[in-house]
XYZ file of C-alpha atoms in Angstrom:
392
model
C -15.778 43.284 149.424
C -13.925 44.901 152.357
C -13.755 48.532 151.191
C -12.437 51.619 152.702
C -14.961 54.360 152.969
C -14.231 58.077 152.713
C -15.582 59.941 156.149
C -18.439 61.959 154.941
C -17.745 61.386 151.689
C -21.344 62.249 149.096
C -21.346 62.690 145.531
C -20.258 66.427 144.278
C -23.884 65.392 141.856
C -27.104 64.807 143.711
C -28.300 62.736 140.928
C -25.168 61.040 140.044
C -24.369 56.894 141.390
C -21.157 57.494 142.209
C -19.211 54.761 144.713
C -15.304 56.273 143.752
C -13.831 59.511 143.803
C -11.703 60.822 141.105
C -9.212 60.431 144.175
C -10.074 56.623 144.442
C -11.900 57.034 147.908
C -14.695 54.789 148.315
C -18.954 56.749 148.784
C -20.981 54.647 150.591
C -24.479 54.720 148.547
C -27.746 52.382 150.591
C -28.942 51.547 147.444
C -25.871 50.312 145.321
C -23.438 48.987 148.211
C -25.551 45.534 148.297
C -24.834 45.233 144.582
C -21.362 44.790 144.712
C -21.205 43.193 148.036
C -19.645 39.852 146.299
C -16.887 42.003 144.279
C -13.595 40.568 145.522
C -10.260 42.189 145.998
C -9.840 39.210 142.987
C -12.968 40.794 140.893
C -11.064 44.209 140.994
C -8.256 43.586 139.904
C -9.181 41.457 136.929
C -11.707 44.697 135.821
C -8.353 47.129 136.457
C -6.928 44.746 134.062
C -9.586 44.798 131.507
C -9.138 48.537 131.838
C -5.912 48.370 130.873
C -5.871 46.038 128.178
C -8.882 47.838 126.697
C -7.296 50.867 126.973
C -3.689 49.295 125.201
C -5.931 47.901 122.184
C -7.640 51.271 121.707
C -4.005 52.407 121.713
C -2.574 50.461 119.201
C -5.604 50.840 116.797
C -5.169 54.407 116.523
C -1.424 54.143 115.715
C -2.038 51.384 113.055
C -4.909 53.860 111.292
C -2.408 56.565 111.489
C 0.242 54.123 110.277
C -2.424 53.350 106.897
C -3.065 49.726 108.703
C -6.763 51.048 109.180
C -8.851 53.073 107.003
C -10.190 54.515 110.277
C -10.993 53.851 114.159
C -13.556 55.523 116.548
C -11.530 55.832 120.051
C -13.093 54.702 122.992
C -10.078 56.476 125.700
C -11.641 57.912 128.297
C -14.908 55.357 128.333
C -12.985 52.514 129.827
C -15.643 52.523 133.736
C -18.528 52.713 131.739
C -18.141 49.594 129.308
C -16.118 47.541 131.220
C -18.414 47.769 134.618
C -21.625 47.494 132.110
C -19.796 44.503 130.948
C -18.940 42.636 133.820
C -22.582 42.739 134.858
C -23.786 41.002 131.983
C -24.626 37.304 132.509
C -23.310 34.565 129.513
C -27.076 34.357 127.980
C -27.356 38.407 127.799
C -27.002 39.047 124.444
C -25.230 43.167 123.479
C -26.242 45.352 120.888
C -23.176 47.547 120.396
C -22.498 50.956 117.956
C -19.104 51.000 116.940
C -16.506 52.003 119.889
C -17.318 49.139 121.983
C -13.995 47.599 121.714
C -13.728 47.064 126.009
C -17.259 45.626 125.673
C -16.246 43.106 123.021
C -13.232 42.085 125.044
C -14.834 41.337 127.919
C -17.465 39.259 125.823
C -14.950 37.391 124.265
C -13.899 38.433 121.379
C -10.785 38.708 119.454
C -9.686 42.010 119.299
C -8.022 41.363 116.087
C -11.362 40.706 115.064
C -12.339 44.471 115.551
C -9.253 45.135 113.453
C -10.319 43.357 110.339
C -13.307 44.819 110.100
C -11.471 48.360 110.191
C -9.209 47.166 107.894
C -11.711 46.508 105.285
C -10.767 42.799 104.863
C -14.598 41.668 106.455
C -17.688 43.013 107.516
C -17.476 41.510 110.942
C -16.278 37.605 111.497
C -16.558 36.758 115.337
C -18.619 34.606 116.921
C -21.599 36.600 117.664
C -23.266 33.427 118.485
C -20.633 32.226 121.117
C -20.666 35.182 122.638
C -23.860 37.161 122.011
C -22.081 40.953 121.230
C -23.462 41.336 117.854
C -22.214 42.953 114.959
C -20.381 46.378 115.103
C -23.746 48.957 113.712
C -22.194 52.257 111.920
C -25.704 53.674 111.564
C -26.397 55.955 114.680
C -28.912 54.687 116.953
C -30.483 52.088 114.445
C -28.757 48.987 116.672
C -32.016 50.517 119.858
C -34.087 49.157 117.578
C -32.447 45.434 116.837
C -32.063 44.853 120.566
C -35.605 46.122 121.163
C -36.954 43.362 118.875
C -33.942 40.938 120.269
C -35.645 41.570 123.631
C -39.258 41.358 122.792
C -38.438 37.962 121.412
C -36.770 37.057 124.313
C -39.560 37.544 126.205
C -42.056 35.624 123.761
C -40.003 32.502 124.586
C -40.551 33.004 127.693
C -36.788 33.321 129.266
C -37.682 36.150 131.381
C -38.989 36.020 134.909
C -38.621 31.895 135.823
C -36.389 32.718 138.664
C -33.806 30.371 136.699
C -30.298 32.141 136.801
C -29.154 30.374 133.400
C -32.218 31.161 131.689
C -33.884 34.371 132.450
C -31.537 36.860 129.874
C -32.123 40.542 129.785
C -30.361 42.737 126.098
C -28.578 45.321 126.171
C -28.020 48.121 123.564
C -24.939 51.021 123.760
C -25.172 53.903 122.178
C -23.753 58.069 122.753
C -25.682 60.951 123.364
C -25.574 62.127 119.554
C -27.721 59.199 119.000
C -30.510 60.445 121.537
C -31.517 62.889 119.064
C -32.145 60.020 116.550
C -35.331 59.345 115.557
C -34.640 54.919 115.764
C -33.774 56.100 119.850
C -36.679 57.374 120.315
C -38.084 54.801 118.605
C -36.912 51.667 120.020
C -38.240 54.001 123.821
C -41.182 53.322 122.981
C -41.738 49.904 121.460
C -39.311 49.004 124.791
C -42.022 50.761 126.938
C -45.253 50.002 125.530
C -43.655 45.861 125.447
C -41.950 46.377 128.740
C -39.376 44.439 127.168
C -36.175 43.065 128.858
C -33.617 45.876 127.276
C -31.438 48.067 128.884
C -30.555 51.243 126.734
C -26.772 52.307 128.013
C -26.230 55.848 126.824
C -22.248 56.859 127.374
C -22.590 60.373 127.310
C -19.520 61.826 126.408
C -20.723 65.501 126.316
C -20.097 65.437 122.271
C -22.027 64.387 119.166
C -19.017 65.204 116.993
C -18.356 68.254 116.958
C -21.831 68.805 118.621
C -21.791 69.884 122.760
C -24.510 68.366 125.218
C -26.149 71.508 125.382
C -27.125 71.463 121.760
C -28.947 68.009 122.361
C -30.622 68.259 125.447
C -32.052 71.135 128.266
C -32.181 68.494 130.616
C -30.035 65.167 132.041
C -30.701 62.518 129.435
C -31.659 59.927 131.921
C -34.392 62.188 132.932
C -36.116 61.698 129.382
C -36.755 57.562 129.936
C -39.481 59.036 132.257
C -41.385 60.176 129.539
C -41.620 57.328 127.924
C -43.166 55.304 130.949
C -39.673 53.743 132.657
C -37.171 54.256 134.787
C -33.690 56.712 134.139
C -30.083 56.344 136.042
C -27.157 58.874 135.557
C -24.124 56.991 136.418
C -20.761 58.265 137.082
C -19.449 57.182 133.423
C -16.133 56.747 134.769
C -16.185 54.863 138.189
C -16.381 51.265 137.267
C -17.873 50.258 140.279
C -21.213 52.270 140.089
C -21.027 51.055 136.166
C -21.649 47.537 137.077
C -23.925 48.516 140.495
C -26.401 50.158 138.051
C -26.143 47.910 135.165
C -26.387 45.202 137.473
C -29.489 46.332 138.831
C -30.870 47.631 135.313
C -30.092 43.674 133.719
C -31.956 42.629 136.520
C -34.956 44.282 135.970
C -35.214 43.383 132.840
C -34.782 39.357 133.672
C -37.396 39.798 135.962
C -40.179 40.919 133.480
C -39.784 44.692 134.803
C -38.906 46.033 131.625
C -36.631 48.703 130.226
C -34.416 50.916 132.140
C -32.155 53.820 130.769
C -28.639 54.278 132.068
C -27.015 57.632 131.250
C -22.959 56.406 131.961
C -21.796 60.154 132.156
C -17.944 60.205 131.093
C -15.706 61.975 128.644
C -14.697 61.643 125.447
C -11.235 62.219 125.779
C -10.034 61.834 122.562
C -11.249 62.349 118.940
C -15.144 60.873 118.020
C -12.989 58.929 115.049
C -9.459 59.149 113.632
C -10.856 61.358 110.977
C -11.441 64.354 113.820
C -9.123 66.847 114.923
C -11.290 67.957 118.180
C -8.997 70.750 118.565
C -11.059 72.333 116.242
C -14.384 72.743 118.436
C -13.424 71.921 122.267
C -10.766 73.744 124.631
C -8.243 71.885 126.002
C -8.772 73.035 129.370
C -11.935 70.899 129.615
C -10.021 67.928 128.375
C -6.942 68.509 131.399
C -9.994 68.726 133.225
C -11.468 65.957 132.529
C -8.107 63.710 132.881
C -8.035 63.977 135.982
C -10.405 61.963 136.392
C -9.166 59.248 134.482
C -11.620 55.715 135.063
C -8.243 54.188 135.161
C -5.866 55.639 137.626
C -9.416 56.369 139.880
C -9.683 52.426 140.581
C -5.495 51.962 140.537
C -5.895 54.761 143.937
C -8.556 53.142 145.059
C -6.838 49.470 144.838
C -3.254 50.989 146.326
C -5.352 52.552 149.431
C -7.285 49.386 149.975
C -4.047 47.196 149.786
C -5.701 45.368 147.182
C -2.416 44.972 144.685
C 1.081 45.950 144.744
C 3.753 47.247 142.112
C 4.316 43.983 141.115
C 0.823 43.431 139.789
C 0.570 46.519 137.909
C 3.716 45.780 136.479
C 2.492 42.231 135.483
C -0.650 44.186 134.152
C 1.414 46.624 131.951
C 3.588 43.764 130.831
C 0.206 42.167 129.350
C -0.166 44.857 127.603
C 2.194 44.727 125.898
C 3.282 41.782 124.874
C -1.289 41.620 123.688
C -0.130 45.077 121.571
C 2.996 43.151 120.090
C 0.065 40.844 118.479
C -2.722 43.076 117.694
C 0.143 44.904 115.443
C 1.524 41.707 113.835
C -1.591 40.438 113.819
C -3.268 43.694 112.123
C -0.537 43.393 109.298
C -1.286 39.538 108.290
C -4.907 39.707 108.037
C -5.326 38.359 104.352
C -6.882 40.501 101.727
C -10.597 39.084 100.380
C -11.075 38.272 97.104
C -12.790 40.240 94.925
C -16.218 38.436 94.721
C -16.244 37.374 98.325
C -18.714 39.775 99.078
C -21.244 37.685 98.187
C -20.426 35.081 100.476
C -22.452 35.667 103.422
C -25.441 37.477 102.003
C -27.385 34.777 102.998
C -26.565 31.494 104.752
C -27.525 29.797 101.144
C -26.645 30.886 98.090
C -29.586 31.711 95.930
C -29.976 31.408 92.124
C -30.095 35.468 91.600
C -27.267 35.399 93.766
C -25.238 33.283 91.884
C -25.857 35.186 88.617
C -24.376 38.371 89.913
C -21.442 36.979 91.467
C -20.623 35.162 88.246
C -21.438 38.687 86.290
C -19.209 40.236 88.587
C -16.521 37.480 88.136
C -16.822 37.970 84.257
C -16.386 41.564 84.859
C -12.957 41.299 87.002
C -12.324 38.691 84.397
C -11.304 41.310 81.775
C -9.321 42.885 83.543
C -6.982 40.684 84.099
C -8.099 39.780 87.436
C -9.528 36.193 86.451
C -6.867 34.048 88.943
C -8.706 35.729 92.046
C -11.677 36.413 90.700
C -12.336 32.470 89.429
C -10.703 30.376 92.132
C -13.798 32.324 94.667
C -16.505 31.774 91.941
C -15.377 27.797 91.666
C -15.504 28.011 95.571
C -19.026 29.890 95.656
C -20.273 27.059 92.957
C -19.173 24.712 94.907
C -21.273 25.365 97.889
C -24.297 25.693 95.668
C -23.788 22.084 94.444
C -23.446 21.136 98.200
């Protein structure tokens, strides 16, 4: 990749890996430049498109929630570069264990964003293909997914799918979580298990500096990435608003895992520009001046400035991406409103792969109860379908 390098430019924080300044200037880095040397102009344009589409999905979902179409939404606004950069570092065989905010990661892994809306609309419990995408279900319990990810990574290890040198076989796992989750016992237990078993997992912490209303200084006295040393594996802090830096750092961490070298903690230092969720009012606990300061570090504008500075795109390209984003928005609005409501007893359908006698009895009891409220048509329909499955 041909880049324009800012003469004498250095990251403002010596602990922070940064390859693009907020103004879009390329910062040389002896260690990480080689990890993105293969990135072409087409790759940068594709990442920019993912950043824009990810933000548009998020913006439309917030609007749909405000209009009463979704019960809740957790915004990713401001964290697009951390998600797209890390997602682009993965190979097809790698596995993702997300929180409830990794909408841009889902998009990069091929998950239909309508499936995300369905979850927050309350019409299903997560309907995307976790096998085809290797993007596992959203986890609402804070930090629990780090244990799931570590366990899955230990399984990959026992399957012999690391350290073989086979680019299409060796796999790794990445677990996403926020700065607040680092105070949870599950996360620290996952760190211990991953360390002592040398599990092929990358712990990707999006440090957006606010655990709902609790600021970072109430969570830790040292940078979060330094905690890794206490557990016996490396940690690195990256500019979470720099998509190239996030790509490079995550590539290195995932390859370490695939090579059998164990876990890494990546702290993507970013900022939550929106509310924690649509039930939150951030103006009650943080100053607007802080938000305005971080707007100057916007991850999308940073890449756009770099592309213009490096002659990687013209206005026609940017206009085409905006048209794609608008088309996606129109599709999302229509598809969300068209999502069918589930039958009340459909909650029993996916408890187990095969229905058990106890589950059948519980479903029949629920159906009888619903029938007593003149909901029999809908309830009985679900019961009959369930009975057919049991008979087979």
